[in-house]
Coordinates of C-alpha atoms in Angstrom, one line a residue:
M1 CA -0.6 -12.1 3.1
A2 CA -4.0 -11.5 1.0
G3 CA -5.4 -8.9 -1.4
D4 CA -7.8 -8.0 -4.0
P5 CA -6.7 -5.6 -6.8
H6 CA -9.6 -3.4 -8.4
R7 CA -9.5 -1.9 -11.3
L8 CA -12.0 -2.2 -14.3
L9 CA -13.4 -5.7 -15.0
E10 CA -12.1 -6.6 -18.6
L11 CA -12.5 -9.4 -20.9
P12 CA -10.2 -11.1 -21.3
G13 CA -9.1 -10.7 -17.5
V14 CA -6.3 -8.3 -16.6
Y15 CA -4.6 -10.9 -14.7
Q16 CA -3.3 -14.5 -15.1
Q17 CA -2.8 -17.1 -12.7
I18 CA 0.6 -18.6 -13.2
R19 CA 3.5 -20.4 -12.2
L20 CA 7.3 -19.8 -13.5
A21 CA 9.7 -22.6 -12.8
C22 CA 13.2 -23.3 -13.6
R23 CA 16.3 -24.2 -12.1
E24 CA 16.8 -20.7 -10.8
Y25 CA 13.3 -19.9 -9.4
D26 CA 9.9 -21.6 -8.6
V27 CA 7.2 -18.7 -8.5
I28 CA 3.7 -18.7 -8.4
G29 CA 1.5 -15.3 -8.9
L30 CA -0.5 -13.3 -10.7
A31 CA 0.8 -11.6 -13.9
F32 CA -0.3 -9.0 -16.8
P33 CA -0.8 -11.8 -20.1
G34 CA 2.2 -10.6 -22.5
V35 CA 4.5 -9.2 -19.6
P36 CA 7.6 -10.9 -18.8
G37 CA 7.8 -12.3 -14.9
I38 CA 5.3 -11.8 -12.0
Q39 CA 4.7 -8.5 -11.3
H40 CA 2.2 -7.3 -8.8
F41 CA 1.6 -10.2 -6.2
G42 CA 3.7 -13.5 -6.6
H43 CA 5.0 -15.9 -4.0
T44 CA 8.6 -17.9 -4.6
G45 CA 8.2 -20.3 -1.6
H46 CA 10.7 -18.5 0.2
A47 CA 9.1 -14.7 -0.2
A48 CA 5.9 -13.2 -0.8
W49 CA 4.5 -9.8 -1.8
G50 CA 1.7 -7.8 -3.1
V51 CA 0.9 -4.3 -4.1
T52 CA -1.8 -1.6 -4.4
N53 CA -1.7 1.7 -6.0
A54 CA -0.2 4.5 -3.6
V55 CA -2.7 7.2 -5.8
A56 CA 0.4 9.2 -5.8
H57 CA 0.9 12.0 -7.9
S58 CA 4.0 10.8 -10.0
D59 CA 3.4 13.1 -13.3
Q60 CA 3.8 16.5 -13.6
V61 CA 1.9 19.3 -15.8
F62 CA 3.7 22.3 -17.2
R63 CA 2.2 25.3 -18.4
E64 CA 4.5 25.6 -21.6
R65 CA 4.8 28.7 -24.2
L66 CA 4.9 27.9 -27.9
A67 CA 5.9 30.1 -30.7
H68 CA 7.2 29.9 -34.3
S69 CA 10.8 31.0 -35.1
E70 CA 12.8 31.0 -38.1
H71 CA 14.4 27.2 -36.7
G72 CA 11.1 26.1 -36.3
L73 CA 8.6 25.4 -33.5
A74 CA 10.1 26.5 -30.0
A75 CA 9.2 26.2 -26.0
A76 CA 9.7 29.3 -23.4
G77 CA 12.6 27.6 -21.1
P78 CA 14.0 28.6 -18.1
L79 CA 16.8 30.5 -19.8
G80 CA 15.2 31.4 -23.3
D81 CA 13.4 29.7 -26.1
E82 CA 14.2 25.5 -26.6
P83 CA 14.1 23.7 -29.6
V84 CA 11.2 21.0 -29.1
D85 CA 10.8 17.7 -31.1
V86 CA 8.1 17.7 -33.4
L87 CA 7.1 13.8 -34.9
E88 CA 4.6 14.0 -38.0
T89 CA 3.2 10.8 -38.3
R90 CA 0.1 9.3 -40.4
L91 CA -2.0 6.6 -38.3
A92 CA -4.0 3.7 -40.2
V93 CA -7.5 3.9 -39.4
R94 CA -9.7 0.8 -40.2
G95 CA -12.1 1.3 -42.7
D96 CA -11.3 5.2 -43.0
D97 CA -8.7 7.4 -44.5
H98 CA -5.2 7.8 -42.8
E99 CA -4.9 10.4 -40.1
A100 CA -2.2 12.9 -40.0
I101 CA -0.8 13.4 -36.2
R102 CA 1.4 15.8 -35.0
C103 CA 3.5 14.8 -31.6
V104 CA 5.4 17.9 -29.6
E105 CA 7.6 17.2 -27.1
T106 CA 9.6 19.9 -25.4
G107 CA 12.2 19.5 -22.8
R108 CA 9.4 18.6 -19.8
G109 CA 7.4 16.6 -21.4
T110 CA 4.6 15.4 -24.5
V111 CA 2.4 18.5 -24.8
V112 CA -1.1 17.2 -24.6
V113 CA -2.9 20.3 -25.3
D114 CA -1.7 22.5 -28.3
G115 CA -2.0 25.9 -28.6
D116 CA -0.5 29.0 -28.1
L117 CA -1.0 28.7 -24.6
C118 CA -0.5 24.6 -23.8
Y119 CA 0.4 21.9 -21.4
S120 CA 3.0 19.2 -21.2
I121 CA 3.2 16.3 -19.1
R122 CA 6.4 14.9 -17.6
Q123 CA 6.4 11.1 -17.1
P124 CA 9.0 9.5 -15.0
A125 CA 9.1 6.3 -17.5
R126 CA 9.5 8.7 -20.5
V127 CA 12.4 10.9 -18.9
L128 CA 14.1 8.2 -17.7
C129 CA 13.6 6.0 -20.4
D130 CA 12.6 2.8 -18.0
L131 CA 9.7 1.3 -17.5
G132 CA 11.1 -0.5 -14.5
F133 CA 11.5 -4.0 -16.0
S134 CA 14.9 -4.5 -14.4
A135 CA 12.8 -5.5 -11.2
F136 CA 11.3 -8.3 -12.7
R137 CA 13.9 -10.9 -12.6
P138 CA 15.2 -10.3 -9.0
L139 CA 11.6 -10.4 -7.6
L140 CA 11.6 -14.1 -9.1
R141 CA 14.7 -15.1 -7.0
A142 CA 13.9 -13.1 -3.7
R143 CA 14.5 -15.3 -0.6
S144 CA 13.2 -12.7 2.1
A145 CA 11.1 -9.5 2.2
E146 CA 14.6 -7.6 2.1
D147 CA 15.2 -9.3 -1.5
V148 CA 11.5 -8.0 -2.7
F149 CA 12.2 -4.5 -1.5
S150 CA 15.9 -4.3 -3.3
A151 CA 14.2 -5.6 -6.5
L152 CA 11.7 -3.2 -6.3
K153 CA 14.1 -0.2 -5.7
R154 CA 14.2 -0.3 -9.4
W155 CA 10.5 0.0 -9.8
V156 CA 9.5 3.3 -11.9
D157 CA 6.0 3.7 -12.7
P158 CA 3.1 3.4 -11.6
V159 CA 4.2 4.3 -7.9
N160 CA 2.9 1.1 -6.0
R161 CA 2.7 0.4 -1.8
V162 CA 4.0 -2.4 -1.3
L163 CA 3.7 -5.3 1.4
A164 CA 6.4 -8.1 1.6
A165 CA 6.5 -11.2 4.0
D166 CA 9.2 -14.7 4.0
T167 CA 9.2 -17.4 5.8
G168 CA 11.5 -15.9 8.8
G169 CA 8.4 -14.2 10.1
R170 CA 9.8 -10.8 8.8
V171 CA 6.8 -8.4 7.3
L172 CA 7.8 -5.0 5.7
R173 CA 5.6 -2.4 4.2
G174 CA 6.7 0.5 1.9
T175 CA 6.1 2.5 -1.4
V176 CA 8.3 2.3 -4.1
G177 CA 8.2 3.9 -8.0
V178 CA 9.9 7.3 -9.1
T179 CA 7.7 10.7 -7.9
P180 CA 8.9 14.4 -8.5
K181 CA 10.1 16.7 -5.8
L182 CA 6.5 18.4 -4.9
D183 CA 5.0 19.4 -2.2
R184 CA 1.7 18.7 -1.4
E185 CA 0.0 22.5 -2.2
R186 CA 1.7 22.5 -5.5
R187 CA 0.3 18.6 -6.9
W188 CA -3.0 20.4 -8.4
L189 CA -1.6 23.1 -10.2
P190 CA 0.6 23.3 -13.7
Q191 CA 4.0 24.0 -13.0
E192 CA 6.2 26.9 -14.9
P193 CA 9.2 25.6 -17.1
S194 CA 11.7 27.4 -14.3
E195 CA 10.5 25.6 -11.4
P196 CA 12.8 22.3 -9.9
Q197 CA 12.3 19.2 -11.8
G198 CA 14.3 16.9 -9.5
W199 CA 12.9 13.1 -7.7
R200 CA 12.1 12.6 -4.3
D201 CA 14.2 10.4 -2.5
P202 CA 12.2 7.0 -1.7
S203 CA 11.4 6.2 1.8
P204 CA 13.2 2.7 3.4
P205 CA 10.4 0.4 4.0
A206 CA 9.1 -0.3 7.7
S207 CA 8.4 -3.5 9.6
V208 CA 5.2 -4.6 10.4
Q209 CA 4.1 -5.7 14.1
G210 CA 0.9 -7.3 14.2
W211 CA -0.7 -6.7 10.9
A212 CA -1.0 -4.0 8.0
V213 CA -3.8 -2.9 6.0
D214 CA -3.5 -0.8 2.7
A215 CA -6.9 0.2 0.7
N216 CA -5.4 3.7 -1.3
E217 CA -6.5 5.7 1.4
L218 CA -4.2 8.8 3.0
P219 CA -1.2 7.2 4.8
A220 CA -1.9 9.1 8.2
D221 CA 0.3 7.2 10.2
R222 CA 3.4 7.5 7.5
P223 CA 3.2 11.0 6.2
D224 CA 7.0 10.3 4.3
H225 CA 4.8 8.2 1.9
D226 CA 1.8 10.9 1.2
L227 CA 2.7 11.1 -2.4
G228 CA -0.7 11.8 -3.9
D229 CA -3.3 15.0 -3.5
S230 CA -6.8 13.1 -3.8
Y231 CA -7.1 9.6 -1.8
P232 CA -10.4 7.5 -1.6
S233 CA -12.2 7.2 1.5
A234 CA -10.6 5.3 4.6
A235 CA -13.8 3.3 4.7
R236 CA -12.6 0.1 3.4
A237 CA -9.4 -0.2 5.5
D238 CA -11.1 0.8 8.6
R239 CA -13.4 -2.0 7.7
I240 CA -10.8 -4.6 7.2
H241 CA -9.1 -3.2 10.4
V242 CA -12.2 -4.3 12.6
L243 CA -13.0 -7.4 10.8
L244 CA -9.2 -8.7 11.1
G245 CA -9.6 -7.8 15.3
R246 CA -12.2 -10.4 14.8
L247 CA -10.1 -13.3 13.4
T248 CA -8.8 -15.9 16.3
G249 CA -7.1 -17.6 13.7
M250 CA -4.9 -16.8 10.6
I251 CA -5.2 -19.3 8.2
P252 CA -6.2 -19.0 4.4
E253 CA -10.1 -20.2 5.0
D254 CA -10.7 -17.8 7.6
F255 CA -10.2 -14.8 5.1
W256 CA -13.4 -15.3 3.3
H257 CA -15.4 -13.4 5.6
I258 CA -13.1 -10.1 4.9
H259 CA -13.3 -10.5 1.1
A260 CA -16.7 -11.0 1.0
D261 CA -17.8 -8.0 3.2
T262 CA -21.0 -5.4 2.3
R263 CA -21.1 -3.2 4.7
S264 CA -21.0 0.3 3.4
A265 CA -20.1 3.1 5.9
P266 CA -20.5 5.7 3.8
A267 CA -24.3 4.9 3.1
V268 CA -24.5 4.3 7.2
D269 CA -23.3 7.8 7.4
L270 CA -25.6 9.0 4.8
V271 CA -28.9 7.1 6.3
D272 CA -27.6 8.5 9.8
R273 CA -28.0 11.8 7.9
L274 CA -31.1 11.5 7.0
R275 CA -32.4 10.0 10.2
R276 CA -31.5 13.4 11.7
I277 CA -32.9 16.0 9.1
R278 CA -36.3 14.1 8.7
S279 CA -37.4 14.9 12.3
G280 CA -40.1 17.2 11.9
A281 CA -40.0 17.1 7.9
S282 CA -43.2 17.0 6.0
L283 CA -43.2 13.8 4.1
G284 CA -45.5 11.9 1.7
P285 CA -46.9 8.3 3.2
S286 CA -44.2 6.8 0.3
A287 CA -41.5 8.9 1.3
R288 CA -42.0 8.2 5.2
T289 CA -42.2 4.5 4.4
L290 CA -38.8 4.4 2.3
A291 CA -37.1 6.4 5.1
E292 CA -38.2 4.0 8.3
E293 CA -37.1 1.0 5.8
L294 CA -33.5 2.8 5.4
E295 CA -33.1 3.5 9.0
A296 CA -33.6 -0.2 9.8
W297 CA -31.1 -1.2 7.4
D298 CA -27.9 -2.7 8.7
G299 CA -25.9 -0.9 5.9
H300 CA -24.5 -4.1 3.8
M301 CA -24.8 -4.0 0.4
D302 CA -25.7 -7.6 -0.2
Q303 CA -27.2 -8.9 -3.4
E304 CA -30.3 -10.2 -2.0
S305 CA -30.7 -6.8 -0.1
R306 CA -34.5 -5.0 -1.2
A307 CA -32.9 -2.1 1.4
A308 CA -29.7 -1.9 -0.4
G309 CA -31.6 -1.8 -3.4
R310 CA -33.6 1.4 -2.2
F311 CA -30.9 2.9 -0.8
A312 CA -28.9 3.2 -4.0
A313 CA -32.1 4.2 -5.9
W314 CA -32.2 7.5 -3.0
R315 CA -28.7 7.8 -3.6
S316 CA -29.0 7.9 -7.5
S317 CA -31.8 10.6 -7.0
L318 CA -29.6 12.8 -4.8
V319 CA -26.5 12.8 -7.1
R320 CA -28.9 13.8 -10.2
R321 CA -30.3 16.3 -7.9
L322 CA -27.0 18.0 -7.4
V323 CA -26.2 17.6 -10.9
G324 CA -29.0 20.4 -11.7
H325 CA -28.1 22.5 -8.7
P326 CA -27.9 25.9 -9.9
A327 CA -24.2 25.9 -8.1
L328 CA -23.3 22.9 -10.3
A329 CA -25.0 22.5 -13.4
P330 CA -22.5 25.2 -15.1
L331 CA -20.0 22.4 -14.9
G332 CA -22.0 20.3 -17.3
S333 CA -21.1 22.9 -20.1
P334 CA -18.2 21.3 -22.4
H335 CA -14.8 21.3 -21.2
G336 CA -13.1 22.0 -24.5
M337 CA -10.2 19.7 -24.0
G338 CA -11.2 16.7 -26.3
G339 CA -13.0 13.8 -25.9
I340 CA -10.2 12.0 -24.2
F341 CA -10.6 13.9 -21.2
D342 CA -14.2 13.3 -20.4
A343 CA -14.0 10.8 -18.0
W344 CA -12.1 13.4 -15.9
F345 CA -14.8 16.0 -16.4
D346 CA -17.8 13.5 -16.0
V347 CA -20.0 15.6 -13.4
P348 CA -22.3 12.9 -12.4
H349 CA -19.2 10.7 -11.7
R350 CA -17.4 13.6 -10.1
I351 CA -20.5 14.5 -7.8
A352 CA -21.0 10.7 -6.6
A353 CA -17.6 10.4 -5.4
S354 CA -17.9 13.7 -3.7
L355 CA -21.4 13.5 -2.3
E356 CA -20.6 14.0 1.7
S357 CA -18.1 16.8 1.3
L358 CA -21.1 18.9 -1.6
L359 CA -24.1 18.1 1.2
D360 CA -21.7 20.2 3.6
A361 CA -20.9 22.7 1.1
D362 CA -22.9 25.5 2.6
E363 CA -20.7 27.9 0.6
L364 CA -22.3 26.9 -2.7
G365 CA -25.9 27.2 -1.1
I366 CA -26.4 23.7 -1.1
D367 CA -29.0 22.9 1.7
A368 CA -28.3 19.3 2.5
A369 CA -31.8 18.7 4.0
T370 CA -33.8 20.0 0.8
E371 CA -32.1 18.0 -1.6
M372 CA -32.1 14.6 0.7
L373 CA -35.8 14.9 1.3
G374 CA -36.4 15.6 -2.2
A375 CA -34.3 12.5 -3.5
L376 CA -36.2 10.4 -1.1
E377 CA -39.5 11.7 -2.6
A378 CA -38.2 10.9 -6.0
A379 CA -37.2 7.5 -5.2
A380 CA -40.4 6.3 -3.2
G381 CA -42.3 6.3 -6.4
E382 CA -39.5 3.7 -8.1
T383 CA -40.1 0.1 -7.7
V384 CA -37.0 -1.8 -6.7
D385 CA -36.4 -5.3 -5.9
R386 CA -33.0 -6.6 -4.6
W387 CA -29.4 -4.7 -5.0
G388 CA -28.3 -7.6 -7.0
D389 CA -30.9 -6.7 -9.5
R390 CA -29.7 -3.2 -10.3
H391 CA -26.0 -4.1 -9.5
A392 CA -25.4 -6.5 -12.4
L393 CA -21.9 -7.7 -13.9
A394 CA -20.8 -5.5 -17.1
P395 CA -17.2 -5.9 -17.6
L396 CA -15.7 -4.4 -20.7
H397 CA -15.1 -6.4 -23.5
V398 CA -11.7 -4.8 -25.0
L399 CA -10.7 -7.1 -28.1
T400 CA -14.4 -6.7 -29.4
D401 CA -13.4 -4.4 -32.4
I402 CA -10.5 -6.5 -33.3
A403 CA -11.8 -10.0 -32.5
P404 CA -15.4 -10.6 -32.1
M405 CA -15.2 -13.7 -30.9
A406 CA -13.8 -12.5 -28.2
A407 CA -16.5 -10.7 -26.9
S408 CA -17.9 -14.1 -25.9
Q409 CA -21.2 -13.5 -24.0
I410 CA -20.8 -13.4 -20.2
P411 CA -23.9 -14.2 -17.9
S412 CA -25.1 -10.7 -16.3
V413 CA -24.8 -12.0 -13.0
G414 CA -25.9 -10.0 -9.9
L415 CA -22.9 -8.8 -7.5
P416 CA -23.2 -7.8 -3.9
G417 CA -20.9 -5.2 -2.5
D418 CA -20.3 -1.4 -3.5
T419 CA -17.5 0.9 -4.4
D420 CA -16.6 1.7 -0.8
T421 CA -17.2 -1.7 0.5
V422 CA -14.8 -4.2 1.0
A423 CA -16.4 -6.4 -1.6
A424 CA -15.5 -3.2 -4.1
N425 CA -17.7 -4.1 -6.9
A426 CA -17.9 -0.6 -8.2
S427 CA -20.7 1.6 -10.3
V428 CA -21.4 5.1 -10.5
P429 CA -24.2 6.3 -8.6
G430 CA -26.6 8.8 -10.6
V431 CA -25.3 7.0 -14.2
T432 CA -25.4 3.1 -13.6
D433 CA -25.7 0.5 -10.8
L434 CA -24.3 -1.8 -13.3
A435 CA -20.7 -2.9 -12.0
F436 CA -18.2 -2.2 -14.6
G437 CA -15.2 -2.4 -11.6
G438 CA -14.3 -4.7 -8.8
P439 CA -11.5 -7.4 -7.6
V440 CA -9.9 -8.5 -10.7
A441 CA -7.7 -11.1 -8.6
R442 CA -8.0 -12.3 -5.0
W443 CA -4.7 -14.0 -3.5
I444 CA -4.2 -15.5 -0.6
W445 CA -0.2 -16.6 0.3
D446 CA 0.3 -18.6 3.1
L447 CA 3.9 -18.1 4.1
G448 CA 4.2 -21.2 6.2
D449 CA 2.9 -24.0 3.4
R450 CA 2.6 -22.3 -0.3
D451 CA 0.5 -25.4 -1.4
R452 CA -2.1 -23.9 1.1
S453 CA -2.4 -20.7 -0.8
R454 CA -5.5 -19.7 -2.7
W455 CA -6.3 -17.5 -5.6
S456 CA -9.0 -16.5 -8.1
V457 CA -10.1 -14.4 -11.1
P458 CA -13.0 -12.9 -12.4
F459 CA -14.0 -15.0 -15.6
G460 CA -11.0 -17.8 -16.1
A461 CA -7.7 -18.7 -16.5
S462 CA -7.8 -18.5 -20.2
G463 CA -8.9 -15.4 -22.5
V464 CA -9.7 -17.7 -25.3
P465 CA -13.7 -17.7 -25.3
T466 CA -13.7 -21.3 -26.9
S467 CA -11.4 -22.7 -24.0
P468 CA -13.3 -24.4 -21.3
H469 CA -11.3 -22.6 -18.6
F470 CA -12.4 -18.9 -19.9
A471 CA -15.3 -18.1 -17.1
D472 CA -15.0 -21.2 -15.0
Q473 CA -14.1 -19.2 -12.2
L474 CA -17.2 -17.2 -12.7
D475 CA -19.1 -18.2 -9.8
T476 CA -16.2 -18.7 -7.5
W477 CA -15.1 -14.6 -7.7
R478 CA -18.9 -14.1 -7.5
T479 CA -19.1 -15.2 -4.3
A480 CA -15.4 -14.2 -3.1
C481 CA -14.4 -17.7 -2.9
T482 CA -10.5 -18.9 -4.3
T483 CA -9.4 -22.0 -5.1
Q484 CA -6.6 -23.4 -3.6
V485 CA -3.1 -23.5 -5.7
V486 CA -1.5 -26.7 -7.0
T487 CA 2.1 -26.7 -7.1
D488 CA 2.6 -30.9 -7.3
W489 CA 3.7 -31.5 -10.9
S490 CA 2.1 -35.0 -10.9
R491 CA -1.0 -33.5 -10.2
L492 CA -1.1 -31.4 -12.8
R493 CA -2.6 -32.3 -16.7
E494 CA -2.4 -30.8 -19.6
T495 CA -5.6 -29.3 -21.0
P496 CA -5.9 -29.6 -25.0
W497 CA -6.8 -26.2 -26.7
P498 CA -9.8 -26.8 -28.8
A499 CA -8.9 -27.5 -32.7
S500 CA -9.5 -24.2 -34.5
T501 CA -7.4 -22.2 -31.4
P502 CA -3.5 -22.1 -32.5
P503 CA -1.1 -23.8 -29.6
V504 CA 0.6 -21.1 -28.6
H505 CA 0.2 -21.9 -25.1
R506 CA -1.2 -24.3 -23.1
P507 CA -2.5 -24.0 -19.6
M508 CA -1.9 -26.7 -16.8
T509 CA -4.7 -27.5 -14.7
A510 CA -5.3 -29.8 -11.6
P511 CA -7.6 -32.8 -12.5
S512 CA -11.3 -31.6 -10.8
S513 CA -11.0 -34.6 -8.5
D514 CA -8.1 -33.1 -6.8
G515 CA -7.4 -29.3 -7.0
R516 CA -10.2 -27.9 -8.1
D517 CA -12.4 -26.8 -5.1
Q518 CA -14.1 -23.9 -6.2
G519 CA -14.4 -22.5 -2.8
D520 CA -16.3 -23.8 0.1
G521 CA -17.8 -20.7 1.2
R522 CA -14.3 -19.4 2.9
S523 CA -11.6 -17.6 1.4
D524 CA -8.9 -15.2 2.1
T525 CA -9.1 -11.3 1.7
T526 CA -7.7 -7.9 2.0
L527 CA -4.3 -6.8 3.3
E528 CA -4.0 -4.6 0.6
G529 CA -6.5 -2.7 -1.2
R530 CA -7.1 -1.7 -5.0

C-alpha cells in the first residue's frame, strides 16, 4: 500500500512521522502534531490503512430568515419562528483594540452571512457534538482490514475514502464519515429550513481484487460512494493505473517511478487541441516556433524541461486572456461575501481549474482558437528557461506572526510535476507558477515485512527550526524518494535538543550508518491521492 496526501505545503509540516508502542499496540504512521493517535496513515504490523479525501458534500447550507421579536432574535423554521442562540464576545487583537463579535446559531447551524436574508452552515461534527476521536484508539488495535473499518465507523468529518489491508491478504476499500441525505442535484443549492435534514446510511466496504487506485476523482465504478458535487480530473488516477500495469514486481523500491511521475494528461490534451487549430492559422515566426516546440514535447512536467516551462507560460497567458474575456470579466467585480470567501471567488484560480471546459463554452461566446493562438503570440515573447526555474517551492510559514523564529528559511528549490500529475506539486496558472501545494507526506506500507516500509515528509521530522531534523528530508522528498522506517529499538538513539529549546518531546532517530538512507532514486507511490 502507498499514498501521498496533497495539501498546502506548510511550515512546520502538517504530518509527523511517529511510532506509538506499548503493551497493547505497536503502530507506525503519520499523525497531526498535537492530535492523539495515528489518524490517516498507519501500520500496526497486522493491518495497515491510508485515506484520501472523498470530496464529499458533508456540510449543508440553509437559507435563513432572521427577525427581531419581543423575545429577541428569531429564525423562520418549519413550524414558525424559532429562537436562536446569540453569543456576544470580545476577541483580544494583538496590537489593536478588542474586537466585538456576535455569533448567531439557528437550529440548523452557525450563521455565516448575517442580515435579513442570510445563510447557515450545518456541519456534522457541530450537530452531532462529535469530532470522531473515538475512532483513534480502536485504530491502534486493528489486526485486520475489517478492524480498520470497524474503528472508522466512528469517523465523522472530513469524509474520507479508505484503503485497508492486512497480513492475511484481505484488502478493503470504502468511504467513512457522516454526510447528509441529499440528492446530487440539490448539493449545489442552499436548502430551506423545511427540507429534510437526515444523515445518509454509510455503504459497507468492498473487497479489492488486483489493485485499487483512488485520487479524489469521481467514483464512477462505485455510484453509492459518489457523495460530492465537484471532483478533480481523473488524470492522476488514470495515469497511476497505467504505471501500476507496467510493474512486474510489488516491492517498495519499485514504486518511485509512480510517485515521481510528471506526465500531465491535461497538458497533452491542450497541446493536441493547439495542433488541430493552428493548421492554416497565420502565426508570427516566434509563435510558430513555440507551437512546434510544444507539439514535439512529451507532456512531462520535468524540472529540467524547457518545453514544460514554455507550456506553463502559454497556459498562464491563456488563463489571463480568459480572465479578461467580456463574458467572464464581470466575475472580477466584488462578491460582497467578505474576505474569508476570497479564495472561493478568485477568478483566475477558478478559470485555471476549468480551462478545458471553458474552451468548449461556445454559449459564452468564447472562441477557443482565437484565445489559444492569441495566448501563443503573447507567450512567444517571454524568456523562459526550465520548468523548475518557474516552479519553485513556496511553503506557507504558518507560525510567522506567533513565533518569528519558526519562519526559518527553506531553500527555494525547483520542483517537478504539476497539479494534475502524480507528482502533484500545485500552482495556479495565470497567478503564479510557485508551488504552494503538494504531497505533504509519502508512505509505503509493506504488509509482508513492516520493516521494509518507507516514508518521507517535505521538510523534516522536527518542527523546531534549530533542530538538525527540521529540513533534513527536503532533498529526499523533492525527488519523490523515501527513507526506510526503523523499528528495531536497538538501532535507535536519542537526539538531544538544542540547549535553547525546552525538552518537551525528543524524537528518536536511527544512526546515519544504519537506517538513514535518503532514498536511492527509488521509492513507492500512490494507491491513494490527495
